[in-house]
Tab-separated table of C-alpha atoms in Angstrom:
chain	number	residue	atom	x	y	z
E	1	MET	CA	-223.116	44.354	1.901
E	2	LYS	CA	-220.664	45.359	-0.810
E	3	LYS	CA	-219.036	43.425	-3.596
E	4	PHE	CA	-215.422	42.569	-2.915
E	5	VAL	CA	-213.286	43.562	-5.930
E	6	LEU	CA	-209.581	44.168	-5.484
E	7	PRO	CA	-206.924	44.839	-8.135
E	8	VAL	CA	-205.706	41.604	-9.605
E	9	LEU	CA	-202.143	40.867	-8.593
E	10	ALA	CA	-199.473	39.165	-10.655
E	11	LEU	CA	-200.263	35.487	-11.057
E	12	CYS	CA	-197.711	32.992	-9.758
E	13	LEU	CA	-197.528	29.229	-9.664
E	14	LEU	CA	-195.760	27.096	-7.087
E	15	ALA	CA	-192.550	25.748	-8.538
E	16	ALA	CA	-193.397	22.391	-7.030
E	17	LEU	CA	-196.168	22.007	-9.590
E	18	ALA	CA	-193.616	21.258	-12.307
E	19	GLY	CA	-193.287	17.494	-12.679
E	20	CYS	CA	-195.598	14.528	-12.895
E	21	ALA	CA	-195.589	13.856	-9.164
E	22	ALA	CA	-197.261	17.207	-8.464
E	23	SER	CA	-200.639	15.952	-9.678
E	24	PRO	CA	-201.343	12.485	-8.346
E	25	ALA	CA	-203.117	9.888	-10.421
E	26	SER	CA	-206.810	9.574	-9.790
E	27	SER	CA	-207.826	6.788	-7.460
E	28	LEU	CA	-211.040	6.286	-9.399
E	29	SER	CA	-211.543	3.380	-11.765
E	30	ALA	CA	-212.727	3.328	-15.388
E	31	PRO	CA	-215.023	3.044	-17.212
E	32	GLY	CA	-218.200	3.666	-15.164
E	33	GLY	CA	-217.867	7.457	-15.158
E	34	ALA	CA	-214.555	7.518	-13.287
E	35	ALA	CA	-210.933	7.874	-14.266
E	36	SER	CA	-207.663	5.994	-14.196
E	37	SER	CA	-204.259	7.378	-14.987
E	38	ALA	CA	-200.645	6.346	-14.784
E	39	SER	CA	-199.666	10.003	-14.461
E	40	ALA	CA	-201.987	12.971	-14.191
E	41	GLY	CA	-199.368	15.641	-14.857
E	42	SER	CA	-196.641	16.175	-17.429
E	43	SER	CA	-193.156	17.319	-16.571
E	44	ALA	CA	-191.405	20.402	-17.850
E	45	PRO	CA	-190.223	20.231	-21.484
E	46	SER	CA	-186.596	19.743	-20.451
E	47	GLY	CA	-187.538	16.619	-18.469
E	48	GLU	CA	-190.245	15.066	-20.607
E	49	VAL	CA	-190.629	11.363	-19.839
E	50	PRO	CA	-193.360	9.097	-21.241
E	51	GLY	CA	-195.751	7.613	-18.707
E	52	PRO	CA	-195.754	3.874	-17.968
E	53	THR	CA	-197.796	1.488	-20.082
E	54	PRO	CA	-201.255	0.933	-18.533
E	55	GLU	CA	-202.182	-2.516	-17.231
E	56	ASP	CA	-205.717	-2.274	-18.629
E	57	PRO	CA	-205.499	-3.600	-22.220
E	58	GLU	CA	-208.226	-1.279	-23.529
E	59	GLU	CA	-206.604	1.734	-21.903
E	60	ALA	CA	-203.264	0.697	-23.405
E	61	ARG	CA	-204.902	0.299	-26.834
E	62	LEU	CA	-206.398	3.796	-26.783
E	63	LEU	CA	-203.142	5.263	-25.503
E	64	GLY	CA	-201.300	3.633	-28.381
E	65	LEU	CA	-203.809	5.006	-30.886
E	66	ALA	CA	-203.471	8.514	-29.461
E	67	GLN	CA	-199.688	8.320	-29.673
E	68	GLU	CA	-199.882	7.019	-33.229
E	69	ALA	CA	-202.242	9.824	-34.270
E	70	SER	CA	-200.151	12.555	-32.644
E	71	GLY	CA	-196.800	11.080	-33.621
E	72	ARG	CA	-195.534	11.624	-30.072
E	73	GLU	CA	-195.359	9.868	-26.713
E	74	MET	CA	-197.963	10.941	-24.187
E	75	THR	CA	-196.301	12.217	-21.029
E	76	CYS	CA	-199.543	11.726	-19.089
E	77	HIS	CA	-203.128	10.691	-19.737
E	78	LEU	CA	-206.556	10.110	-18.213
E	79	TYR	CA	-208.746	7.121	-19.080
E	80	LEU	CA	-212.301	7.972	-18.027
E	81	ASP	CA	-215.932	7.861	-19.064
E	82	MET	CA	-216.541	11.539	-19.766
E	83	ASP	CA	-220.104	11.255	-21.096
E	84	ARG	CA	-221.210	8.469	-18.706
E	85	ASP	CA	-222.258	6.059	-21.463
E	86	GLY	CA	-220.460	3.118	-19.843
E	87	ALA	CA	-217.369	3.228	-22.082
E	88	ALA	CA	-214.182	5.112	-21.204
E	89	GLU	CA	-212.397	7.559	-23.463
E	90	LEU	CA	-208.781	8.721	-23.252
E	91	LEU	CA	-207.211	12.166	-23.022
E	92	GLY	CA	-203.439	12.419	-23.312
E	93	VAL	CA	-200.888	15.221	-23.022
E	94	CYS	CA	-197.794	15.512	-25.183
E	95	LEU	CA	-195.284	18.221	-26.004
E	96	ASN	CA	-194.996	19.377	-29.600
E	97	PRO	CA	-191.250	20.002	-30.038
E	98	ASP	CA	-191.803	22.113	-33.148
E	99	THR	CA	-193.969	24.679	-31.354
E	100	ASP	CA	-192.853	24.034	-27.745
E	101	LEU	CA	-196.552	23.860	-26.839
E	102	TYR	CA	-198.369	21.171	-24.875
E	103	GLU	CA	-201.187	19.436	-26.737
E	104	VAL	CA	-204.162	17.469	-25.398
E	105	TRP	CA	-205.282	14.580	-27.633
E	106	TYR	CA	-208.602	12.761	-27.452
E	107	CYS	CA	-209.299	9.140	-28.383
E	108	SER	CA	-212.890	7.867	-28.461
E	109	SER	CA	-213.880	4.721	-26.584
E	110	ASP	CA	-214.102	2.716	-29.827
E	111	GLY	CA	-210.777	4.054	-31.084
E	112	GLN	CA	-212.326	5.395	-34.280
E	113	THR	CA	-211.619	9.034	-33.449
E	114	CYS	CA	-208.203	10.273	-32.332
E	115	ALA	CA	-207.777	14.013	-32.682
E	116	LEU	CA	-206.198	17.110	-31.183
E	117	ALA	CA	-208.581	18.475	-28.534
E	118	GLU	CA	-206.670	21.537	-27.323
E	119	GLN	CA	-203.227	23.097	-27.126
E	120	ASP	CA	-201.438	25.834	-25.181
E	121	GLU	CA	-201.648	29.436	-26.303
E	122	GLU	CA	-198.086	30.045	-25.151
E	123	SER	CA	-195.152	27.925	-24.031
E	124	MET	CA	-195.587	26.519	-20.510
E	125	GLU	CA	-193.440	24.312	-18.277
E	126	SER	CA	-196.045	21.844	-17.055
E	127	CYS	CA	-199.460	20.455	-17.920
E	128	PHE	CA	-201.823	18.537	-15.625
E	129	LEU	CA	-205.149	16.792	-16.192
E	130	GLU	CA	-207.706	16.908	-13.382
E	131	PRO	CA	-211.071	15.068	-13.576
E	132	LEU	CA	-214.098	17.084	-12.451
E	133	THR	CA	-216.998	14.808	-11.529
E	134	LEU	CA	-220.318	16.595	-12.079
E	135	ASP	CA	-223.940	15.495	-12.262
E	136	GLY	CA	-224.340	13.358	-15.375
E	137	GLU	CA	-220.890	13.915	-16.893
E	138	THR	CA	-217.213	14.194	-16.075
E	139	HIS	CA	-215.207	17.150	-17.321
E	140	VAL	CA	-211.426	17.503	-17.370
E	141	ALA	CA	-209.472	20.557	-16.246
E	142	VAL	CA	-206.232	21.155	-18.130
E	143	ASN	CA	-203.940	22.976	-15.673
E	144	ARG	CA	-200.710	24.533	-16.897
E	145	GLY	CA	-197.845	26.228	-15.118
E	146	LEU	CA	-194.850	28.393	-15.945
E	147	GLY	CA	-192.455	28.497	-13.016
E	148	ASN	CA	-193.476	31.052	-10.384
E	149	ASN	CA	-194.871	33.398	-13.009
E	150	SER	CA	-198.128	32.170	-14.472
E	151	ASN	CA	-200.734	29.447	-14.447
E	152	ARG	CA	-203.674	28.879	-16.777
E	153	PHE	CA	-206.529	26.402	-17.016
E	154	SER	CA	-209.046	25.177	-19.554
E	155	ILE	CA	-211.977	22.785	-19.083
E	156	LEU	CA	-212.911	20.087	-21.621
E	157	ALA	CA	-216.183	18.156	-21.914
E	158	LEU	CA	-217.381	15.342	-24.187
E	159	GLN	CA	-220.837	16.299	-25.417
E	160	GLU	CA	-222.762	14.624	-28.251
E	161	GLY	CA	-219.647	12.717	-29.253
E	162	LYS	CA	-217.457	15.818	-29.557
E	163	VAL	CA	-214.866	17.285	-27.206
E	164	ASN	CA	-215.790	20.881	-26.425
E	165	CYS	CA	-213.629	23.437	-24.664
E	166	LEU	CA	-216.067	25.049	-22.217
E	167	VAL	CA	-213.464	27.277	-20.563
E	168	ARG	CA	-210.386	28.499	-22.392
E	169	TRP	CA	-207.083	29.776	-20.980
E	170	GLN	CA	-208.237	31.366	-17.733
E	171	PRO	CA	-205.885	32.374	-14.894
E	172	GLY	CA	-205.392	29.815	-12.147
E	173	MET	CA	-205.616	26.070	-11.688
E	174	VAL	CA	-208.796	24.092	-10.962
E	175	THR	CA	-209.345	21.109	-8.680
E	176	MET	CA	-212.410	19.459	-7.184
E	177	THR	CA	-212.452	19.351	-3.394
E	178	ASP	CA	-213.567	16.366	-1.337
E	179	ALA	CA	-216.819	18.245	-0.707
E	180	GLY	CA	-217.431	18.571	-4.453
E	181	ASP	CA	-216.548	22.272	-4.794
E	182	LEU	CA	-214.775	23.518	-7.920
E	183	LEU	CA	-211.814	25.365	-6.415
E	184	VAL	CA	-209.688	27.737	-8.508
E	185	LYS	CA	-206.352	28.959	-7.151
E	186	THR	CA	-203.822	31.546	-8.219
E	187	PHE	CA	-200.453	32.303	-6.636
E	188	SER	CA	-198.848	35.711	-6.048
E	189	LEU	CA	-196.121	37.327	-3.982
E	190	ASN	CA	-198.697	38.530	-1.467
E	191	ALA	CA	-198.120	36.572	1.739
E	192	PHE	CA	-196.213	39.247	3.710
E	193	TYR	CA	-195.657	42.975	3.770
E	194	ASP	CA	-191.977	43.664	4.423
E	195	THR	CA	-191.045	47.128	5.657
E	196	ALA	CA	-187.457	46.692	4.470
E	197	VAL	CA	-188.518	46.311	0.832
E	198	GLY	CA	-191.609	48.483	1.106
E	199	GLY	CA	-193.842	45.892	-0.528
E	200	THR	CA	-195.267	42.387	-0.408
E	201	ILE	CA	-193.090	39.282	-0.560
E	202	GLY	CA	-193.555	35.549	-0.095
E	203	LEU	CA	-195.597	33.238	-2.274
E	204	GLY	CA	-199.233	33.359	-1.230
E	205	GLU	CA	-202.434	31.773	-2.478
E	206	THR	CA	-205.702	33.273	-3.649
E	207	GLN	CA	-208.848	31.144	-3.921
E	208	SER	CA	-212.218	31.367	-5.593
E	209	TYR	CA	-214.919	28.908	-6.677
E	210	LEU	CA	-216.540	27.993	-9.984
E	211	PHE	CA	-219.973	26.629	-10.866
E	212	TYR	CA	-221.343	24.759	-13.886
E	213	ARG	CA	-224.915	25.541	-14.851
E	214	ASP	CA	-226.900	25.112	-18.089
E	215	GLY	CA	-223.785	24.149	-20.043
E	216	THR	CA	-221.736	27.152	-18.904
E	217	TYR	CA	-219.078	27.757	-16.270
E	218	GLY	CA	-219.070	30.820	-14.031
E	219	GLU	CA	-217.446	32.086	-10.843
E	220	TYR	CA	-218.932	32.690	-7.416
E	221	GLY	CA	-218.010	36.246	-6.494
E	222	ALA	CA	-217.259	37.258	-2.907
E	223	VAL	CA	-219.549	39.645	-1.032
E	224	GLU	CA	-217.921	41.466	1.874
E	225	LEU	CA	-219.829	41.369	5.142
E	226	THR	CA	-219.700	44.136	7.695
E	227	GLU	CA	-218.543	43.323	11.209
E	228	GLU	CA	-222.166	43.486	12.353
E	229	GLU	CA	-223.368	41.166	9.566
E	230	PHE	CA	-220.666	38.630	10.390
E	231	ASN	CA	-221.377	38.711	14.121
E	232	ALA	CA	-225.075	38.156	13.401
E	233	LEU	CA	-224.290	34.738	11.907
E	234	GLN	CA	-225.008	31.827	14.208
E	235	GLY	CA	-221.678	30.261	15.189
E	236	ALA	CA	-219.608	33.334	14.251
E	237	GLN	CA	-218.096	33.728	17.716
E	238	ASP	CA	-217.158	30.053	17.867
E	239	LEU	CA	-215.506	30.393	14.461
E	240	MET	CA	-213.465	33.385	15.628
E	241	ALA	CA	-212.447	31.477	18.747
E	242	GLY	CA	-211.194	28.681	16.499
E	243	ILE	CA	-209.289	31.161	14.337
E	244	GLU	CA	-207.645	32.781	17.355
E	245	HIS	CA	-206.667	29.353	18.662
E	246	ALA	CA	-205.147	28.378	15.291
E	247	LEU	CA	-203.096	31.596	15.248
E	248	ARG	CA	-202.054	31.498	18.910
E	249	PHE	CA	-198.372	30.940	18.085
E	250	LYS	CA	-198.177	33.787	15.564
E	251	LYS	CA	-196.184	36.773	16.792
E	252	ALA	CA	-198.674	39.506	15.974
E	253	GLU	CA	-199.377	42.731	17.842
E	254	ARG	CA	-202.891	42.962	16.430
E	255	MET	CA	-205.151	41.251	13.900
E	256	GLU	CA	-207.516	42.839	11.394
E	257	CYS	CA	-210.247	40.645	9.905
E	258	ARG	CA	-212.529	40.962	6.896
E	259	TYR	CA	-215.339	38.585	6.025
E	260	PHE	CA	-216.444	37.369	2.588
E	261	LEU	CA	-219.403	35.168	1.686
E	262	ARG	CA	-220.069	33.402	-1.629
E	263	ALA	CA	-223.353	32.137	-3.048
E	264	ASN	CA	-222.150	28.522	-2.720
E	265	GLY	CA	-222.074	28.831	1.069
E	266	ILE	CA	-218.335	29.406	1.404
E	267	LEU	CA	-217.353	31.930	4.084
E	268	GLN	CA	-213.762	33.170	4.064
E	269	VAL	CA	-212.145	35.240	6.796
E	270	GLN	CA	-209.133	37.311	5.745
E	271	CYS	CA	-206.737	37.786	8.670
E	272	ASP	CA	-204.043	40.475	8.492
E	273	LEU	CA	-201.510	39.919	11.281
E	274	HIS	CA	-199.637	43.128	12.121
E	275	ALA	CA	-196.242	42.875	13.787
E	276	SER	CA	-194.868	45.544	16.109
E	277	GLU	CA	-192.122	46.505	13.637
E	278	GLY	CA	-194.661	47.242	10.898
E	279	GLY	CA	-194.619	44.007	8.929
E	280	VAL	CA	-197.841	42.193	8.064
E	281	GLU	CA	-198.584	38.512	7.465
E	282	TYR	CA	-201.633	37.853	5.282
E	283	GLY	CA	-203.782	34.740	5.255
E	284	PHE	CA	-207.329	33.440	5.420
E	285	PHE	CA	-209.581	30.683	6.734
E	286	THR	CA	-212.502	28.988	4.966
E	287	ALA	CA	-215.681	27.566	6.510
E	288	ARG	CA	-219.210	26.541	5.489
E	289	CYS	CA	-222.117	28.939	5.960
E	290	GLN	CA	-225.770	28.169	5.179
E	291	ASP	CA	-229.065	29.800	6.160
E	292	GLY	CA	-227.441	32.353	8.423
E	293	ALA	CA	-225.321	29.854	10.332
E	294	VAL	CA	-221.603	29.163	10.036
E	295	ASP	CA	-220.197	25.740	10.922
E	296	PRO	CA	-217.046	26.213	13.042
E	297	ALA	CA	-216.215	22.506	12.672
E	298	SER	CA	-215.803	23.005	8.911
E	299	MET	CA	-213.018	25.569	9.318
E	300	GLY	CA	-209.948	24.796	7.227
E	301	SER	CA	-206.331	25.563	8.007
E	302	PHE	CA	-204.673	28.972	7.688
E	303	VAL	CA	-203.735	29.666	4.055
E	304	GLY	CA	-201.130	32.349	3.431
E	305	GLY	CA	-202.165	34.970	0.897
E	306	GLN	CA	-204.834	37.562	0.148
E	307	LEU	CA	-208.357	37.110	-1.173
E	308	GLU	CA	-209.447	38.641	-4.480
E	309	SER	CA	-212.681	38.504	-6.448
E	310	PRO	CA	-213.200	37.742	-9.195
E	311	LEU	CA	-210.188	35.748	-10.381
E	312	THR	CA	-211.405	34.877	-13.883
E	313	SER	CA	-213.204	36.639	-16.728
E	314	LEU	CA	-216.118	34.189	-16.497
E	315	GLU	CA	-219.630	35.258	-15.543
E	316	VAL	CA	-219.662	36.206	-11.853
E	317	VAL	CA	-222.616	35.434	-9.578
E	318	TYR	CA	-222.906	37.084	-6.166
């Protein structure tokens, strides 16, 4: 096996991320270790609109205290029990017009502490709050975007009554999948190779995965498998049959595949689809792999883009 490390491409963010609707409110309830939110993402500075008043009176009280302490309307917020003590706290996002930077404010469950928890390092167009439900505590990812050019994330945690920034200003955006994986994405112009321009075009996605262990976040690096190592996996041929079926309508003369396995049991298959005129479409599939067996039924859809590892400057585990 060999470690898979490619040059990091320019980071891009989908333009559709700008605006509150791009990050839906959590369906979880508070307190009880879950979250509620009228709006999980803030709009671009030019379209800043305060979120609606919460129906929960305690949530509304903490929101009011946070707005009073900051002197600004919160464009979005999360009301959730971060430390799992049975009482919900509030995190809110607002734009500081003097600095043109988004700020994240924290208000304790009793309302006695309302303080600035974090702010942008540079001016961004959007800011989103994403709850990350872990064993024993709930963290919050602060995802920011700047058009199609850049995206950055931080991760906040409430520990011993204090909000700590465990990850600061890393490339990408973080979400928690339905399976409980911490997925980090970046976006680049890497979806196609165009012979006319002599380079890659089209907005593509790159994915990696994070872990939280002993109070620290890290990234699962990707290990490239040889063709023989991949074929030795139980279920590998069924997975490839599923991939070929999913790509059956693609107009490709030939397909080149590479295989990457992470320590969290995520197997990703990079598929380069070569057209007769010389163009290439890039994309990948993701499936579960444990104890030498891949589960073809877990295969996700085709995602345009190219895989890279690592994506962040966090500790990498292979």
